mmCIF file of C-alpha atoms in Angstrom:
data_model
loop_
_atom_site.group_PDB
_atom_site.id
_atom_site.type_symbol
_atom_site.label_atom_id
_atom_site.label_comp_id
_atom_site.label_asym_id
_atom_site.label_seq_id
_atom_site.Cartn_x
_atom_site.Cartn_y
_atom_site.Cartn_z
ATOM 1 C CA UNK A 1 159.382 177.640 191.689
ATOM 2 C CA UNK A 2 157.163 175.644 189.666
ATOM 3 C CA UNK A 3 154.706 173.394 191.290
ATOM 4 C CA UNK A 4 155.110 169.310 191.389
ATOM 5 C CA UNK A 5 151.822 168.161 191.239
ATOM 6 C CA UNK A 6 151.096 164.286 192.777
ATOM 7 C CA UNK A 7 152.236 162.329 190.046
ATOM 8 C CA UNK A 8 149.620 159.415 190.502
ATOM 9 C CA UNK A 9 146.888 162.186 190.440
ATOM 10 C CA UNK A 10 149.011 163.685 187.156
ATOM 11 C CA UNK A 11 149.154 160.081 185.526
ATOM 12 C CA UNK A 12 144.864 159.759 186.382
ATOM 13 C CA UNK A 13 144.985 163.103 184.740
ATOM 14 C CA UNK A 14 146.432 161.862 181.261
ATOM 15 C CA UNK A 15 144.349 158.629 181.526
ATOM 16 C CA UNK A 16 141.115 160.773 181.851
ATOM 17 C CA UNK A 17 141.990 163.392 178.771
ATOM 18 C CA UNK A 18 142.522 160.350 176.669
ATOM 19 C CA UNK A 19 139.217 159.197 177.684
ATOM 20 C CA UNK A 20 137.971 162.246 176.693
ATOM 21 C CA UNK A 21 139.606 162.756 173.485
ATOM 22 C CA UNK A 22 138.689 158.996 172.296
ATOM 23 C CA UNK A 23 134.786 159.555 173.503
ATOM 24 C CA UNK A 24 134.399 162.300 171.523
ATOM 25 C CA UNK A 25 136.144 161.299 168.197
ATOM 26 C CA UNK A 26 133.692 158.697 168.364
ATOM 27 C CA UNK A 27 130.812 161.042 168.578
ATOM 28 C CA UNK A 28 132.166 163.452 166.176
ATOM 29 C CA UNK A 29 133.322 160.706 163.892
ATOM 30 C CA UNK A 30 137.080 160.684 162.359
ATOM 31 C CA UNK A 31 135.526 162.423 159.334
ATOM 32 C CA UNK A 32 134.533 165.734 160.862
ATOM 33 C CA UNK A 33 137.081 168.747 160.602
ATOM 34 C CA UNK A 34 138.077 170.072 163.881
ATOM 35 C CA UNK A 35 137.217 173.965 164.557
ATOM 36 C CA UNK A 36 140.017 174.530 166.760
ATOM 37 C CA UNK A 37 143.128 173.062 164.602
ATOM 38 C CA UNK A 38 142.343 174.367 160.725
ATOM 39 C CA UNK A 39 142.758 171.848 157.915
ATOM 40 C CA UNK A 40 142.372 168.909 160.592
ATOM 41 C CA UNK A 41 139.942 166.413 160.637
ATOM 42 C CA UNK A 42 139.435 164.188 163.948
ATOM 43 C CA UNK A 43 141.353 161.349 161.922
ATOM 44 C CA UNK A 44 144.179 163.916 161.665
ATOM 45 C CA UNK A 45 144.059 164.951 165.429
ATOM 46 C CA UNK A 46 143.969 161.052 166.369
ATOM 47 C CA UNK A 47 146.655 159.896 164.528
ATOM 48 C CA UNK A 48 149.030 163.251 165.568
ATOM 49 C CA UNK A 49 148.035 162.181 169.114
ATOM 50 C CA UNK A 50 149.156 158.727 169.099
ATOM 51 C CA UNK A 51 152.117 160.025 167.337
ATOM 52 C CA UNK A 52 153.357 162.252 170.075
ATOM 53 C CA UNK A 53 152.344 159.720 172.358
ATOM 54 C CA UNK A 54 154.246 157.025 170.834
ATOM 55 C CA UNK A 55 157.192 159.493 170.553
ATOM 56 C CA UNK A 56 157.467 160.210 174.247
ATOM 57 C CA UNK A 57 157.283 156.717 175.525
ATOM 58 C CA UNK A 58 159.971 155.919 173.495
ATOM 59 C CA UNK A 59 161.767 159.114 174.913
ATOM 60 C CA UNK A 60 160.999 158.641 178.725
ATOM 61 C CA UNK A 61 161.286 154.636 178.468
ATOM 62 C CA UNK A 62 165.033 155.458 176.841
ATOM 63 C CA UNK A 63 163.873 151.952 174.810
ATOM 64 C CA UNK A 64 165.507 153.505 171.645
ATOM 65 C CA UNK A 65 165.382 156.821 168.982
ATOM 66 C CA UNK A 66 161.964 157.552 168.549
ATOM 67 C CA UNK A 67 160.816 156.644 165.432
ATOM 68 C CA UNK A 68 160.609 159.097 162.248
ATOM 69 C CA UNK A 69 157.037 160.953 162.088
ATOM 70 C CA UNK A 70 156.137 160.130 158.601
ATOM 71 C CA UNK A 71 156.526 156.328 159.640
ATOM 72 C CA UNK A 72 154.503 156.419 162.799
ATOM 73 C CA UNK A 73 151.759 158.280 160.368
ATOM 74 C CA UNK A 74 151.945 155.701 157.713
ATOM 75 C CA UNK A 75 151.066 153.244 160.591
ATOM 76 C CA UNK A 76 148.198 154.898 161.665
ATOM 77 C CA UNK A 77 146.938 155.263 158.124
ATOM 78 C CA UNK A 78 147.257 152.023 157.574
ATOM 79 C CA UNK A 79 145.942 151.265 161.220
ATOM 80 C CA UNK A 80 142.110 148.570 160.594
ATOM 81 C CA UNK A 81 140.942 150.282 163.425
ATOM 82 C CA UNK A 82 142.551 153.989 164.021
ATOM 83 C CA UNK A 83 141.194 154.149 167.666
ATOM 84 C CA UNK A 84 142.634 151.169 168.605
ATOM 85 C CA UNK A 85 146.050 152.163 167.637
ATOM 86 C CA UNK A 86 145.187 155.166 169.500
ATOM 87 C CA UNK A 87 144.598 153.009 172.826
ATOM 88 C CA UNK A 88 147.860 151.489 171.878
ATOM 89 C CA UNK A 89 150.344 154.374 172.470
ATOM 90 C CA UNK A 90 148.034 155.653 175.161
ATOM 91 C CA UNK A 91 148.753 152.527 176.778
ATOM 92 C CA UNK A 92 152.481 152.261 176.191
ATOM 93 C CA UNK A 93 152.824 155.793 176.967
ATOM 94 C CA UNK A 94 151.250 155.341 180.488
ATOM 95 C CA UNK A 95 153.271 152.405 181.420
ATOM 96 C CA UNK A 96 156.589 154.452 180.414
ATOM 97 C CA UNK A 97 155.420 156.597 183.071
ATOM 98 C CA UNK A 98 154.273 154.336 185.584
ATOM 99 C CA UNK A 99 157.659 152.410 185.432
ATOM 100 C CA UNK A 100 160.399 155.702 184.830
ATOM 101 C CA UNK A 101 162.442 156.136 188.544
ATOM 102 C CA UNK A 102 161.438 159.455 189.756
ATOM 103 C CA UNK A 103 165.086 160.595 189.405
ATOM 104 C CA UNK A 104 164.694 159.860 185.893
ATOM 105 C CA UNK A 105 167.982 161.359 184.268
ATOM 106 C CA UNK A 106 166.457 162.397 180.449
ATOM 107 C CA UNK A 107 166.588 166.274 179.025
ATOM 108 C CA UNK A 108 163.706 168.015 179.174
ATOM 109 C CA UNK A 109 162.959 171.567 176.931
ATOM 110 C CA UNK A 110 161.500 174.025 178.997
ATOM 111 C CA UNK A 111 163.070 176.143 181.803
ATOM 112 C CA UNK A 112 161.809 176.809 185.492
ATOM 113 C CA UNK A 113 160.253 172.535 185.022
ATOM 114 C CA UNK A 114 159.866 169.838 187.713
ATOM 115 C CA UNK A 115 162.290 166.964 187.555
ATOM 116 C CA UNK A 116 162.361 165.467 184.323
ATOM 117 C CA UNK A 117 160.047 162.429 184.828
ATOM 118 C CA UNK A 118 157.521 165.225 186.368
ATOM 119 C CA UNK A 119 157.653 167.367 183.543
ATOM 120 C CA UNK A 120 157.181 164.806 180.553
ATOM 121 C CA UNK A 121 154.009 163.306 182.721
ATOM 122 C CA UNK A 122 153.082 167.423 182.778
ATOM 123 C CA UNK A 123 153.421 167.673 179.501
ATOM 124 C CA UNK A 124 151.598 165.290 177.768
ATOM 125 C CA UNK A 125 148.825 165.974 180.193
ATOM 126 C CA UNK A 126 148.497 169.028 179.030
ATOM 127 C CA UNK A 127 149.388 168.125 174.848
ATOM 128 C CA UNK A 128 146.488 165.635 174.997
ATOM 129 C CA UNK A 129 144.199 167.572 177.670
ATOM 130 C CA UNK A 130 144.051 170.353 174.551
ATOM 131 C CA UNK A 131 143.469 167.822 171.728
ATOM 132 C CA UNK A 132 141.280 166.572 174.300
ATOM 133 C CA UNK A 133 139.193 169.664 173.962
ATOM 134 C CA UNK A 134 139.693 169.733 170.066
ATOM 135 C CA UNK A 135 137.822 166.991 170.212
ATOM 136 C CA UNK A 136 135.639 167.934 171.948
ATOM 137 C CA UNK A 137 134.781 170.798 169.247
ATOM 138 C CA UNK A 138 134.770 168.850 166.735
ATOM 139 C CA UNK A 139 131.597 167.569 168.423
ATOM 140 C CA UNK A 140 130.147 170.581 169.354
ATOM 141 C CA UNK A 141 131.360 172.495 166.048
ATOM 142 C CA UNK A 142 132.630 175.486 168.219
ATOM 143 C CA UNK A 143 135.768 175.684 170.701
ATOM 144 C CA UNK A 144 134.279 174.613 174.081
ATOM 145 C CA UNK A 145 134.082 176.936 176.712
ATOM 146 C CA UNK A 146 135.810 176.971 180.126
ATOM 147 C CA UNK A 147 132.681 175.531 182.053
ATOM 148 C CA UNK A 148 132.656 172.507 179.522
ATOM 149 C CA UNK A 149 135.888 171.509 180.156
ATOM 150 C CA UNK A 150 136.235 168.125 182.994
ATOM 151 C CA UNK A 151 139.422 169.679 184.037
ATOM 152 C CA UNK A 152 139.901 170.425 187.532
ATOM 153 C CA UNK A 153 140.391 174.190 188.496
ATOM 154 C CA UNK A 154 144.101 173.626 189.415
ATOM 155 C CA UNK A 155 144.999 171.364 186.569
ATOM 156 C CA UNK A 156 143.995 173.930 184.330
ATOM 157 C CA UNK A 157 146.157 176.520 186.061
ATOM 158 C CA UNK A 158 148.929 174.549 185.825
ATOM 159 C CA UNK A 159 148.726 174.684 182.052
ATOM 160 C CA UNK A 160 148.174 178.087 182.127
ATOM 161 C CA UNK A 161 151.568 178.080 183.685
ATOM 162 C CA UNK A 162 153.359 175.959 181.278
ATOM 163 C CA UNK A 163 152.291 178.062 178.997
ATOM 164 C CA UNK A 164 153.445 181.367 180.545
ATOM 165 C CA UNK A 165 156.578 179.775 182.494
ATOM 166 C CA UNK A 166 157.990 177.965 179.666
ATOM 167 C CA UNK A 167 156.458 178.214 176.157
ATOM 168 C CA UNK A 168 156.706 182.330 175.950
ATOM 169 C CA UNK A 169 159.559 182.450 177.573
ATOM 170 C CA UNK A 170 161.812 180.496 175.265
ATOM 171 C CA UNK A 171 160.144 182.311 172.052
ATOM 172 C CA UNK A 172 162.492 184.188 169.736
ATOM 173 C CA UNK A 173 161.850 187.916 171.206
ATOM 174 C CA UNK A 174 162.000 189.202 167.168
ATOM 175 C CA UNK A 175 159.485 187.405 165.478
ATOM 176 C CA UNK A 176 157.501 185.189 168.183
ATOM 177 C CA UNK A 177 156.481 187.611 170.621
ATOM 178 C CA UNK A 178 153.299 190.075 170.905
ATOM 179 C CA UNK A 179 154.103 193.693 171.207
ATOM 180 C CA UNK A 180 156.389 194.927 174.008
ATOM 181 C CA UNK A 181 154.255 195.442 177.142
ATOM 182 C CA UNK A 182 153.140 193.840 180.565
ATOM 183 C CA UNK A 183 150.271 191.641 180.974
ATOM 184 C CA UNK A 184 148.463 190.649 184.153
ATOM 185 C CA UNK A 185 146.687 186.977 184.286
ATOM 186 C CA UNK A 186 144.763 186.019 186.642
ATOM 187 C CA UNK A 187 142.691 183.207 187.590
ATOM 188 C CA UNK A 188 139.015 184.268 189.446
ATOM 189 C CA UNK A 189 138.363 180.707 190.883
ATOM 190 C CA UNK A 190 141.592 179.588 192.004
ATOM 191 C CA UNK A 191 144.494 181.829 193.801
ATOM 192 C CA UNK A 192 146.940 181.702 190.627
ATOM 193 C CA UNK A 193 148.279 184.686 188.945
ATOM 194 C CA UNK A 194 151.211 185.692 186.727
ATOM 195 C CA UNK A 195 152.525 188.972 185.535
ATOM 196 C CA UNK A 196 154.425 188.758 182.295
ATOM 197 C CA UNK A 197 156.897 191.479 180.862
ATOM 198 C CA UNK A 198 157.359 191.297 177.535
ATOM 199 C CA UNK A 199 160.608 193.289 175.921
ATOM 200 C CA UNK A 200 162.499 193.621 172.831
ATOM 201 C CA UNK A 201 164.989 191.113 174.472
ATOM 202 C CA UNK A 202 162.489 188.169 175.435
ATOM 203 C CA UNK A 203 159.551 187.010 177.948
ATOM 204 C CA UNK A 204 160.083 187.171 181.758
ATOM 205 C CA UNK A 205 156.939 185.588 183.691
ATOM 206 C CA UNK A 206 156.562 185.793 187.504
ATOM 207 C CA UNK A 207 154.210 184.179 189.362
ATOM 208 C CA UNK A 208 152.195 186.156 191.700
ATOM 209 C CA UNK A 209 151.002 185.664 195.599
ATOM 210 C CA UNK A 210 148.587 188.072 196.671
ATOM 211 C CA UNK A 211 148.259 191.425 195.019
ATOM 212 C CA UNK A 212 148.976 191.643 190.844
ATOM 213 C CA UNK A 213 150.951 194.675 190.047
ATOM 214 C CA UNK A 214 149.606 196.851 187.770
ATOM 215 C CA UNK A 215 149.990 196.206 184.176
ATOM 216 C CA UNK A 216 149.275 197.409 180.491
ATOM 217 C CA UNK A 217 147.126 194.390 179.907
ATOM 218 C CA UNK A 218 144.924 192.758 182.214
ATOM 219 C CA UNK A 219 143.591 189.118 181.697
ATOM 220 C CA UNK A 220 141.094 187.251 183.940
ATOM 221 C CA UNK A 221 138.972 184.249 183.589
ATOM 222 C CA UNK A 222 138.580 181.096 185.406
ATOM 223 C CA UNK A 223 141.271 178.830 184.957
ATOM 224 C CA UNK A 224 139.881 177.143 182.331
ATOM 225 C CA UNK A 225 139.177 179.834 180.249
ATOM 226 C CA UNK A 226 142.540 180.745 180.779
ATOM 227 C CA UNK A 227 143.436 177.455 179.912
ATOM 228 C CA UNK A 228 141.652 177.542 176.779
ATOM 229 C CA UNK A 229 142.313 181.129 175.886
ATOM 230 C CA UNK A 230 146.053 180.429 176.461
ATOM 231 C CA UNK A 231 146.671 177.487 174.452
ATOM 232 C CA UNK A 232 144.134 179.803 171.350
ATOM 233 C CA UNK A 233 141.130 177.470 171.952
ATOM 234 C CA UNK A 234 138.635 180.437 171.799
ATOM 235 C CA UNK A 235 138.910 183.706 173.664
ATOM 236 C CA UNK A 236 136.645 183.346 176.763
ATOM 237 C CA UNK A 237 139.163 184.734 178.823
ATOM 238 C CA UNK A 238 138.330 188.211 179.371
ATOM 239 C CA UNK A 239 141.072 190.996 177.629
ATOM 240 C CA UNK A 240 141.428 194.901 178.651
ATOM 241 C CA UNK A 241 142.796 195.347 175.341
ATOM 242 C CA UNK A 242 140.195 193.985 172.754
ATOM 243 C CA UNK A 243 143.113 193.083 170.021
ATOM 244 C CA UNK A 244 144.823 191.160 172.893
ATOM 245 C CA UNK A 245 144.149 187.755 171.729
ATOM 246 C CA UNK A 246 144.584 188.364 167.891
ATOM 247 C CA UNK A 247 147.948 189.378 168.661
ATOM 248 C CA UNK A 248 148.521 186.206 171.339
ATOM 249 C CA UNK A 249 147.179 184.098 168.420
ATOM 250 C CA UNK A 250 149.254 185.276 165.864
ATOM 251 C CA UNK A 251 152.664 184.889 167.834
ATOM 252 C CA UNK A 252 152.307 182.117 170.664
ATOM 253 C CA UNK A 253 151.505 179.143 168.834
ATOM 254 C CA UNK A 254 152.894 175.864 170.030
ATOM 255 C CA UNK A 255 153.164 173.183 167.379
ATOM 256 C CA UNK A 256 155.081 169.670 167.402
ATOM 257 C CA UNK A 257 158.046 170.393 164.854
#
């Protein structure tokens, strides 16, 4: 069963990768592309931010249909000060959160998730905890590595296991999936592993206490390098197979539409 993380420490955890993702637009500047999301700029990652943000305080405050993308982007274009706007969701967003009942009765898209109000705060956590880090190489000009990121060992395991619990497993076995075979992950600085089986029929990930069983593929890293590697922000995540990660790259991407 999927862990519930302490949902004030989760909501600290959003605050802090907005933080992040705002400090380092500013020091990149909303000009410069971003390495890790092609054809972006940090104005582009900023305003798709505040977008999803915006979208899912709408969704978990139930205060109405979310509104269309393409006018939530016109806003932010037309935005005097883009960062601003930026604080704007990020604000609204966190006090959707801070004032949704925990038995919060809303759909929510992944399988094996907490309770619904648990998983939304989990998943923008994690959505802007990665732009986060996009940010943060479009200051550095590279994807940052796992000992850059201010993400706590067993934060970044947990979105290693959104990732692995919920993403894959709902991808479309025929065209979404790397080749048919098992892979071993695990984490060297935290006790989190997972052993995934992928088929011609789908994804099946199991989470693993104590010993991994043998697999085709084995993965290991700290957690945020799995973090990273997972979510195809670099490849410091160590691969048996050396065309591993061109093949996770090519099939397990997660975008908004």
């Amino acid at each position: 069963m999927v862990e519930v993380r302490d949902f004030r420490e989760m909501g600290e955890a959003l605050g802090d990768a907005c933080a992040v993702l705002r400090n380092n637009a500013v020091t990149a500047g909303l000009d410069a592309p971003v390495p890790t999301c092609p054809g972006w700029t940090v104005r582009d990652l900023v305003a798709h931010q505040g977008l999803v943000h915006r979208w899912a305080a709408a969704y978990i405050a139930r205060t109405g249909r979310p509104a269309p993308d393409p006018i939530v982007l016109a806003e932010a274009d037309a935005a005097p000060d883009l960062l601003e706007w930026f604080d704007e969701g990020m604000v609204t967003l966190l006090n959707a959160i801070a004032g949704a009942p925990a038995d919060l009765e809303i759909k929510f898209f992944l399988p094996d998730a907490p309770p619904p109000r648990d998983a939304w705060l989990r998943r923008q956590v994690h959505e802007t905890t990665i732009h986060a880090a996009d940010a943060m190489a479009a200051r550095l000009g590279r994807a940052p590595r796992g000992e850059e990121l201010w993400v706590a060992p067993g934060l970044a395991a947990d979105g290693v296991d959104e990732v692995l619990t919920g993403f894959l497993v709902k991808r479309r076995p025929e065209t979404d999936l790397p080749r048919s075979r098992t892979i071993a992950f695990t984490a060297t600085d935290v006790p989190r592993s997972w052993w995934v089986n992928l088929t011609h029929d789908g994804a099946v990930t199991t989470r693993v206490a104590g010993e991994v069983p043998d697999a085709d593929v084995t993965v290991t890293g700290t957690a945020g390098e799995l973090y990273l590697s997972v979510w195809n922000r670099g490849q410091s995540a160590s691969a048996s197979d050396p065309d591993f990660w061109a093949d996770w790259a090519e099939h397990v991407k997660v975008t908004w539409a």
